[in-house]
């Protein structure tokens, strides 16, 4: 509620005309140090003395109540007033990090789950976070779990095996939506990095190399060049292979 918002009609509740409020010394006093409410003596209305934010005042409490007293000095009377601050959908679901990175090995088994708990919505009830949606992709689906207190959080579920050599990264968009009117939503980008595993053997350019060498060839002479490729990342080494009958000569 913004400062100056209407809360109630004090003059009407006291059975007085607005002009009588000043004559009778009617005033409003809030409990505590902060004066949340004030009296408009011209209209007789109880109004907010400052902006009221339910989430700041009461957090996630089911009911948010503020109390004040209406004092009528002329009659030496005091009336207690209880004001309930009702939640409105003034907050959108919010991811603490708009861009997230998830590292997954390419050997991870389908069915593995990856939870995300970094989304918040301070509103209550239907105004709070209600559902999630994941952008269309071939490898991940979305499951929604409910934690203690009713908090809903998403889990990415790996549906199809990953292959770093085919695709080293996947970019997903996760959307969180509340149930208010109008509906509010928040989004986050998930960058999935596929970690390499040693799932590929080196492959030579041809299955068999045939080389003819004279018996008096000097030591260290190159007799053949072989080529092998390995789709995996990291260091690759060739082991020298010694041809039978050719002492000290390596075909590499």
mmCIF file of C-alpha atoms in Angstrom:
data_model
loop_
_atom_site.group_PDB
_atom_site.id
_atom_site.type_symbol
_atom_site.label_atom_id
_atom_site.label_comp_id
_atom_site.label_asym_id
_atom_site.label_seq_id
_atom_site.Cartn_x
_atom_site.Cartn_y
_atom_site.Cartn_z
ATOM 1 C CA UNK A 1 0.000 0.000 0.000
ATOM 2 C CA UNK A 2 1.265 3.441 -0.905
ATOM 3 C CA UNK A 3 1.489 6.279 1.597
ATOM 4 C CA UNK A 4 -1.894 7.962 2.039
ATOM 5 C CA UNK A 5 -3.939 4.886 1.055
ATOM 6 C CA UNK A 6 -7.424 4.542 2.524
ATOM 7 C CA UNK A 7 -7.745 2.034 5.385
ATOM 8 C CA UNK A 8 -11.070 2.805 7.074
ATOM 9 C CA UNK A 9 -13.586 5.503 7.980
ATOM 10 C CA UNK A 10 -12.892 6.427 11.605
ATOM 11 C CA UNK A 11 -15.513 9.195 11.744
ATOM 12 C CA UNK A 12 -18.228 6.831 10.561
ATOM 13 C CA UNK A 13 -17.184 4.095 12.984
ATOM 14 C CA UNK A 14 -17.305 6.574 15.895
ATOM 15 C CA UNK A 15 -20.640 7.967 14.752
ATOM 16 C CA UNK A 16 -19.180 11.443 14.297
ATOM 17 C CA UNK A 17 -19.075 14.027 11.569
ATOM 18 C CA UNK A 18 -15.611 14.660 10.157
ATOM 19 C CA UNK A 19 -15.610 18.215 11.533
ATOM 20 C CA UNK A 20 -16.145 16.865 15.061
ATOM 21 C CA UNK A 21 -12.868 14.934 15.066
ATOM 22 C CA UNK A 22 -10.733 17.973 15.801
ATOM 23 C CA UNK A 23 -13.230 19.303 18.345
ATOM 24 C CA UNK A 24 -13.130 16.054 20.289
ATOM 25 C CA UNK A 25 -9.355 15.678 19.996
ATOM 26 C CA UNK A 26 -9.412 12.440 18.032
ATOM 27 C CA UNK A 27 -5.971 11.068 17.145
ATOM 28 C CA UNK A 28 -4.391 7.812 16.007
ATOM 29 C CA UNK A 29 -1.353 6.249 17.644
ATOM 30 C CA UNK A 30 0.410 3.131 16.318
ATOM 31 C CA UNK A 31 1.984 0.631 18.659
ATOM 32 C CA UNK A 32 5.760 0.545 18.547
ATOM 33 C CA UNK A 33 8.210 3.108 17.240
ATOM 34 C CA UNK A 34 6.895 3.309 13.688
ATOM 35 C CA UNK A 35 3.733 5.268 12.975
ATOM 36 C CA UNK A 36 2.054 3.201 10.255
ATOM 37 C CA UNK A 37 -1.301 5.008 10.251
ATOM 38 C CA UNK A 38 -2.578 8.560 10.414
ATOM 39 C CA UNK A 39 -5.940 10.310 10.634
ATOM 40 C CA UNK A 40 -7.142 12.643 7.908
ATOM 41 C CA UNK A 41 -9.176 15.062 10.014
ATOM 42 C CA UNK A 42 -10.830 16.603 6.953
ATOM 43 C CA UNK A 43 -12.310 13.344 5.667
ATOM 44 C CA UNK A 44 -12.327 11.290 8.858
ATOM 45 C CA UNK A 45 -10.438 8.500 7.103
ATOM 46 C CA UNK A 46 -7.741 6.303 8.575
ATOM 47 C CA UNK A 47 -4.874 6.317 6.056
ATOM 48 C CA UNK A 48 -1.393 4.838 5.798
ATOM 49 C CA UNK A 49 1.353 7.103 7.115
ATOM 50 C CA UNK A 50 3.983 5.398 4.947
ATOM 51 C CA UNK A 51 4.258 2.733 2.278
ATOM 52 C CA UNK A 52 3.400 -0.707 3.675
ATOM 53 C CA UNK A 53 5.125 -3.805 2.292
ATOM 54 C CA UNK A 54 3.634 -7.009 3.632
ATOM 55 C CA UNK A 55 6.748 -9.061 2.879
ATOM 56 C CA UNK A 56 8.969 -6.649 4.814
ATOM 57 C CA UNK A 57 6.579 -6.395 7.748
ATOM 58 C CA UNK A 58 5.586 -10.031 8.207
ATOM 59 C CA UNK A 59 7.703 -12.198 5.915
ATOM 60 C CA UNK A 60 5.890 -15.438 5.065
ATOM 61 C CA UNK A 61 3.515 -15.383 8.050
ATOM 62 C CA UNK A 62 -0.007 -16.483 7.105
ATOM 63 C CA UNK A 63 -1.545 -13.375 8.657
ATOM 64 C CA UNK A 64 -0.047 -9.902 8.817
ATOM 65 C CA UNK A 65 -1.692 -7.751 11.492
ATOM 66 C CA UNK A 66 -0.879 -4.192 12.558
ATOM 67 C CA UNK A 67 -2.468 -2.504 15.550
ATOM 68 C CA UNK A 68 -3.134 1.090 16.484
ATOM 69 C CA UNK A 69 -5.303 3.036 18.922
ATOM 70 C CA UNK A 70 -7.856 5.727 18.243
ATOM 71 C CA UNK A 71 -7.856 8.154 21.158
ATOM 72 C CA UNK A 72 -10.816 10.480 21.823
ATOM 73 C CA UNK A 73 -9.474 12.985 24.339
ATOM 74 C CA UNK A 74 -12.812 14.774 24.875
ATOM 75 C CA UNK A 75 -14.490 11.562 26.021
ATOM 76 C CA UNK A 76 -11.306 10.095 27.526
ATOM 77 C CA UNK A 77 -11.806 6.939 25.482
ATOM 78 C CA UNK A 78 -9.464 4.726 23.513
ATOM 79 C CA UNK A 79 -10.406 2.241 20.802
ATOM 80 C CA UNK A 80 -8.168 -0.544 19.549
ATOM 81 C CA UNK A 81 -7.886 -0.997 15.789
ATOM 82 C CA UNK A 82 -6.510 -4.121 14.106
ATOM 83 C CA UNK A 83 -5.545 -3.843 10.439
ATOM 84 C CA UNK A 84 -4.809 -6.940 8.353
ATOM 85 C CA UNK A 85 -2.350 -6.394 5.508
ATOM 86 C CA UNK A 86 -3.503 -8.618 2.639
ATOM 87 C CA UNK A 87 -0.970 -9.981 0.182
ATOM 88 C CA UNK A 88 -1.036 -8.835 -3.442
ATOM 89 C CA UNK A 89 1.006 -10.175 -6.341
ATOM 90 C CA UNK A 90 3.663 -7.462 -6.283
ATOM 91 C CA UNK A 91 6.684 -9.758 -6.611
ATOM 92 C CA UNK A 92 7.771 -11.884 -9.560
ATOM 93 C CA UNK A 93 9.628 -15.181 -9.089
ATOM 94 C CA UNK A 94 13.306 -14.345 -8.997
ATOM 95 C CA UNK A 95 16.357 -16.516 -9.643
ATOM 96 C CA UNK A 96 19.311 -15.500 -7.478
ATOM 97 C CA UNK A 97 21.521 -15.992 -10.534
ATOM 98 C CA UNK A 98 20.198 -15.193 -13.986
ATOM 99 C CA UNK A 99 22.831 -17.381 -15.643
ATOM 100 C CA UNK A 100 23.849 -20.756 -14.228
ATOM 101 C CA UNK A 101 26.419 -23.316 -15.337
ATOM 102 C CA UNK A 102 25.893 -27.037 -14.892
ATOM 103 C CA UNK A 103 28.769 -29.446 -15.551
ATOM 104 C CA UNK A 104 27.715 -32.986 -16.454
ATOM 105 C CA UNK A 105 29.944 -35.884 -17.497
ATOM 106 C CA UNK A 106 29.054 -37.516 -20.782
ATOM 107 C CA UNK A 107 28.971 -40.858 -18.927
ATOM 108 C CA UNK A 108 26.153 -39.685 -16.623
ATOM 109 C CA UNK A 109 23.306 -42.185 -16.683
ATOM 110 C CA UNK A 110 19.857 -41.175 -17.957
ATOM 111 C CA UNK A 111 17.504 -40.552 -15.051
ATOM 112 C CA UNK A 112 20.070 -38.523 -13.109
ATOM 113 C CA UNK A 113 18.590 -35.408 -11.489
ATOM 114 C CA UNK A 114 19.990 -31.934 -10.931
ATOM 115 C CA UNK A 115 17.997 -29.744 -8.479
ATOM 116 C CA UNK A 116 17.894 -25.944 -8.551
ATOM 117 C CA UNK A 117 16.836 -24.224 -5.309
ATOM 118 C CA UNK A 118 17.952 -20.675 -6.075
ATOM 119 C CA UNK A 119 14.546 -19.192 -6.948
ATOM 120 C CA UNK A 120 12.455 -17.059 -4.595
ATOM 121 C CA UNK A 121 9.011 -15.474 -4.509
ATOM 122 C CA UNK A 122 8.128 -13.687 -1.247
ATOM 123 C CA UNK A 123 4.403 -13.554 -2.068
ATOM 124 C CA UNK A 124 2.002 -16.053 -0.476
ATOM 125 C CA UNK A 125 -0.645 -18.513 -1.623
ATOM 126 C CA UNK A 126 -1.574 -18.414 -5.281
ATOM 127 C CA UNK A 127 0.507 -15.254 -5.644
ATOM 128 C CA UNK A 128 3.636 -17.260 -4.905
ATOM 129 C CA UNK A 129 5.626 -19.506 -7.230
ATOM 130 C CA UNK A 130 3.399 -22.172 -8.778
ATOM 131 C CA UNK A 131 5.030 -23.738 -11.833
ATOM 132 C CA UNK A 132 8.162 -24.109 -13.954
ATOM 133 C CA UNK A 133 8.761 -24.544 -17.665
ATOM 134 C CA UNK A 134 11.877 -25.707 -19.512
ATOM 135 C CA UNK A 135 12.742 -24.737 -23.069
ATOM 136 C CA UNK A 136 12.413 -27.488 -25.666
ATOM 137 C CA UNK A 137 15.471 -29.743 -25.961
ATOM 138 C CA UNK A 138 16.399 -33.368 -26.686
ATOM 139 C CA UNK A 139 18.267 -34.331 -23.520
ATOM 140 C CA UNK A 140 16.601 -32.867 -20.420
ATOM 141 C CA UNK A 141 13.100 -32.856 -18.951
ATOM 142 C CA UNK A 142 11.735 -31.032 -15.908
ATOM 143 C CA UNK A 143 10.314 -32.333 -12.641
ATOM 144 C CA UNK A 144 8.922 -30.119 -9.875
ATOM 145 C CA UNK A 145 9.487 -31.137 -6.255
ATOM 146 C CA UNK A 146 7.829 -29.744 -3.125
ATOM 147 C CA UNK A 147 10.003 -29.196 -0.069
ATOM 148 C CA UNK A 148 8.945 -28.592 3.528
ATOM 149 C CA UNK A 149 6.789 -25.515 3.866
ATOM 150 C CA UNK A 150 5.339 -25.996 0.391
ATOM 151 C CA UNK A 151 8.327 -24.505 -1.441
ATOM 152 C CA UNK A 152 8.455 -25.764 -5.030
ATOM 153 C CA UNK A 153 11.767 -26.220 -6.785
ATOM 154 C CA UNK A 154 12.722 -27.662 -10.195
ATOM 155 C CA UNK A 155 14.921 -30.615 -11.069
ATOM 156 C CA UNK A 156 16.501 -31.222 -14.449
ATOM 157 C CA UNK A 157 16.249 -34.884 -15.402
ATOM 158 C CA UNK A 158 18.646 -36.344 -17.951
ATOM 159 C CA UNK A 159 16.510 -38.242 -20.458
ATOM 160 C CA UNK A 160 19.037 -39.061 -23.186
ATOM 161 C CA UNK A 161 22.776 -39.884 -22.938
ATOM 162 C CA UNK A 162 25.142 -37.009 -23.603
ATOM 163 C CA UNK A 163 27.974 -37.172 -26.115
ATOM 164 C CA UNK A 164 30.590 -34.430 -25.849
ATOM 165 C CA UNK A 165 32.019 -35.271 -29.239
ATOM 166 C CA UNK A 166 28.637 -34.599 -30.846
ATOM 167 C CA UNK A 167 27.668 -31.563 -28.743
ATOM 168 C CA UNK A 168 29.918 -30.071 -26.076
ATOM 169 C CA UNK A 169 27.333 -27.721 -24.510
ATOM 170 C CA UNK A 170 23.578 -27.219 -24.218
ATOM 171 C CA UNK A 171 21.775 -23.945 -23.479
ATOM 172 C CA UNK A 172 18.430 -24.140 -21.678
ATOM 173 C CA UNK A 173 15.927 -21.531 -20.484
ATOM 174 C CA UNK A 174 14.117 -22.187 -17.196
ATOM 175 C CA UNK A 175 10.986 -20.118 -16.487
ATOM 176 C CA UNK A 176 9.311 -19.801 -13.072
ATOM 177 C CA UNK A 177 5.693 -18.577 -12.936
ATOM 178 C CA UNK A 178 3.410 -17.551 -10.071
ATOM 179 C CA UNK A 179 -0.374 -17.880 -9.889
ATOM 180 C CA UNK A 180 -1.306 -14.234 -9.403
ATOM 181 C CA UNK A 181 -3.407 -11.956 -11.557
ATOM 182 C CA UNK A 182 -1.697 -10.726 -13.588
ATOM 183 C CA UNK A 183 0.738 -13.620 -13.765
ATOM 184 C CA UNK A 184 4.383 -12.766 -13.093
ATOM 185 C CA UNK A 185 7.408 -14.807 -14.136
ATOM 186 C CA UNK A 186 11.192 -14.918 -13.999
ATOM 187 C CA UNK A 187 13.720 -16.696 -16.202
ATOM 188 C CA UNK A 188 17.235 -18.083 -15.917
ATOM 189 C CA UNK A 189 19.659 -19.395 -18.529
ATOM 190 C CA UNK A 190 21.285 -22.760 -17.804
ATOM 191 C CA UNK A 191 24.518 -23.470 -19.665
ATOM 192 C CA UNK A 192 25.185 -27.220 -19.541
ATOM 193 C CA UNK A 193 28.839 -28.105 -20.100
ATOM 194 C CA UNK A 194 29.394 -31.726 -21.121
ATOM 195 C CA UNK A 195 32.579 -33.042 -19.522
ATOM 196 C CA UNK A 196 34.760 -35.366 -21.562
ATOM 197 C CA UNK A 197 35.228 -39.035 -20.713
ATOM 198 C CA UNK A 198 37.666 -41.472 -22.289
ATOM 199 C CA UNK A 199 34.981 -43.187 -24.333
ATOM 200 C CA UNK A 200 36.783 -43.211 -27.681
ATOM 201 C CA UNK A 201 39.804 -45.315 -28.694
ATOM 202 C CA UNK A 202 42.482 -43.889 -31.005
ATOM 203 C CA UNK A 203 41.812 -44.771 -34.644
ATOM 204 C CA UNK A 204 44.592 -45.070 -37.222
ATOM 205 C CA UNK A 205 44.088 -43.736 -40.709
ATOM 206 C CA UNK A 206 44.449 -47.287 -42.096
ATOM 207 C CA UNK A 207 44.268 -50.702 -40.422
ATOM 208 C CA UNK A 208 47.613 -52.004 -41.768
ATOM 209 C CA UNK A 209 50.875 -50.326 -42.775
ATOM 210 C CA UNK A 210 53.307 -52.327 -44.970
ATOM 211 C CA UNK A 211 56.905 -51.101 -45.209
ATOM 212 C CA UNK A 212 59.948 -52.535 -47.015
ATOM 213 C CA UNK A 213 63.329 -51.716 -45.474
ATOM 214 C CA UNK A 214 66.819 -52.646 -46.636
ATOM 215 C CA UNK A 215 68.923 -54.488 -44.104
ATOM 216 C CA UNK A 216 71.667 -51.848 -44.079
ATOM 217 C CA UNK A 217 69.405 -48.867 -43.407
ATOM 218 C CA UNK A 218 71.002 -46.490 -40.840
ATOM 219 C CA UNK A 219 69.614 -46.325 -37.333
ATOM 220 C CA UNK A 220 67.169 -43.438 -36.933
ATOM 221 C CA UNK A 221 65.938 -43.535 -40.495
ATOM 222 C CA UNK A 222 62.220 -42.790 -40.864
ATOM 223 C CA UNK A 223 60.663 -45.790 -42.492
ATOM 224 C CA UNK A 224 56.953 -44.926 -42.228
ATOM 225 C CA UNK A 225 54.563 -42.238 -41.058
ATOM 226 C CA UNK A 226 51.385 -43.292 -39.322
ATOM 227 C CA UNK A 227 48.436 -41.143 -38.332
ATOM 228 C CA UNK A 228 45.885 -41.733 -35.583
ATOM 229 C CA UNK A 229 43.039 -39.597 -34.278
ATOM 230 C CA UNK A 230 41.180 -39.607 -30.941
ATOM 231 C CA UNK A 231 37.976 -37.606 -30.468
ATOM 232 C CA UNK A 232 38.475 -37.342 -26.694
ATOM 233 C CA UNK A 233 40.219 -34.394 -25.050
ATOM 234 C CA UNK A 234 43.568 -34.422 -23.235
ATOM 235 C CA UNK A 235 47.059 -35.775 -23.944
ATOM 236 C CA UNK A 236 47.523 -38.390 -26.669
ATOM 237 C CA UNK A 237 50.631 -40.549 -27.029
ATOM 238 C CA UNK A 238 51.887 -42.958 -29.657
ATOM 239 C CA UNK A 239 53.705 -46.048 -28.445
ATOM 240 C CA UNK A 240 56.608 -47.203 -30.606
ATOM 241 C CA UNK A 241 55.927 -50.535 -32.258
ATOM 242 C CA UNK A 242 58.951 -52.713 -33.040
ATOM 243 C CA UNK A 243 58.740 -54.748 -36.190
ATOM 244 C CA UNK A 244 60.061 -58.330 -35.685
ATOM 245 C CA UNK A 245 63.486 -58.708 -37.245
ATOM 246 C CA UNK A 246 64.174 -54.960 -37.328
ATOM 247 C CA UNK A 247 66.090 -54.362 -34.143
ATOM 248 C CA UNK A 248 65.970 -50.791 -32.907
ATOM 249 C CA UNK A 249 63.824 -49.538 -35.751
ATOM 250 C CA UNK A 250 60.420 -48.218 -34.659
ATOM 251 C CA UNK A 251 57.549 -47.727 -36.987
ATOM 252 C CA UNK A 252 55.962 -44.522 -35.719
#
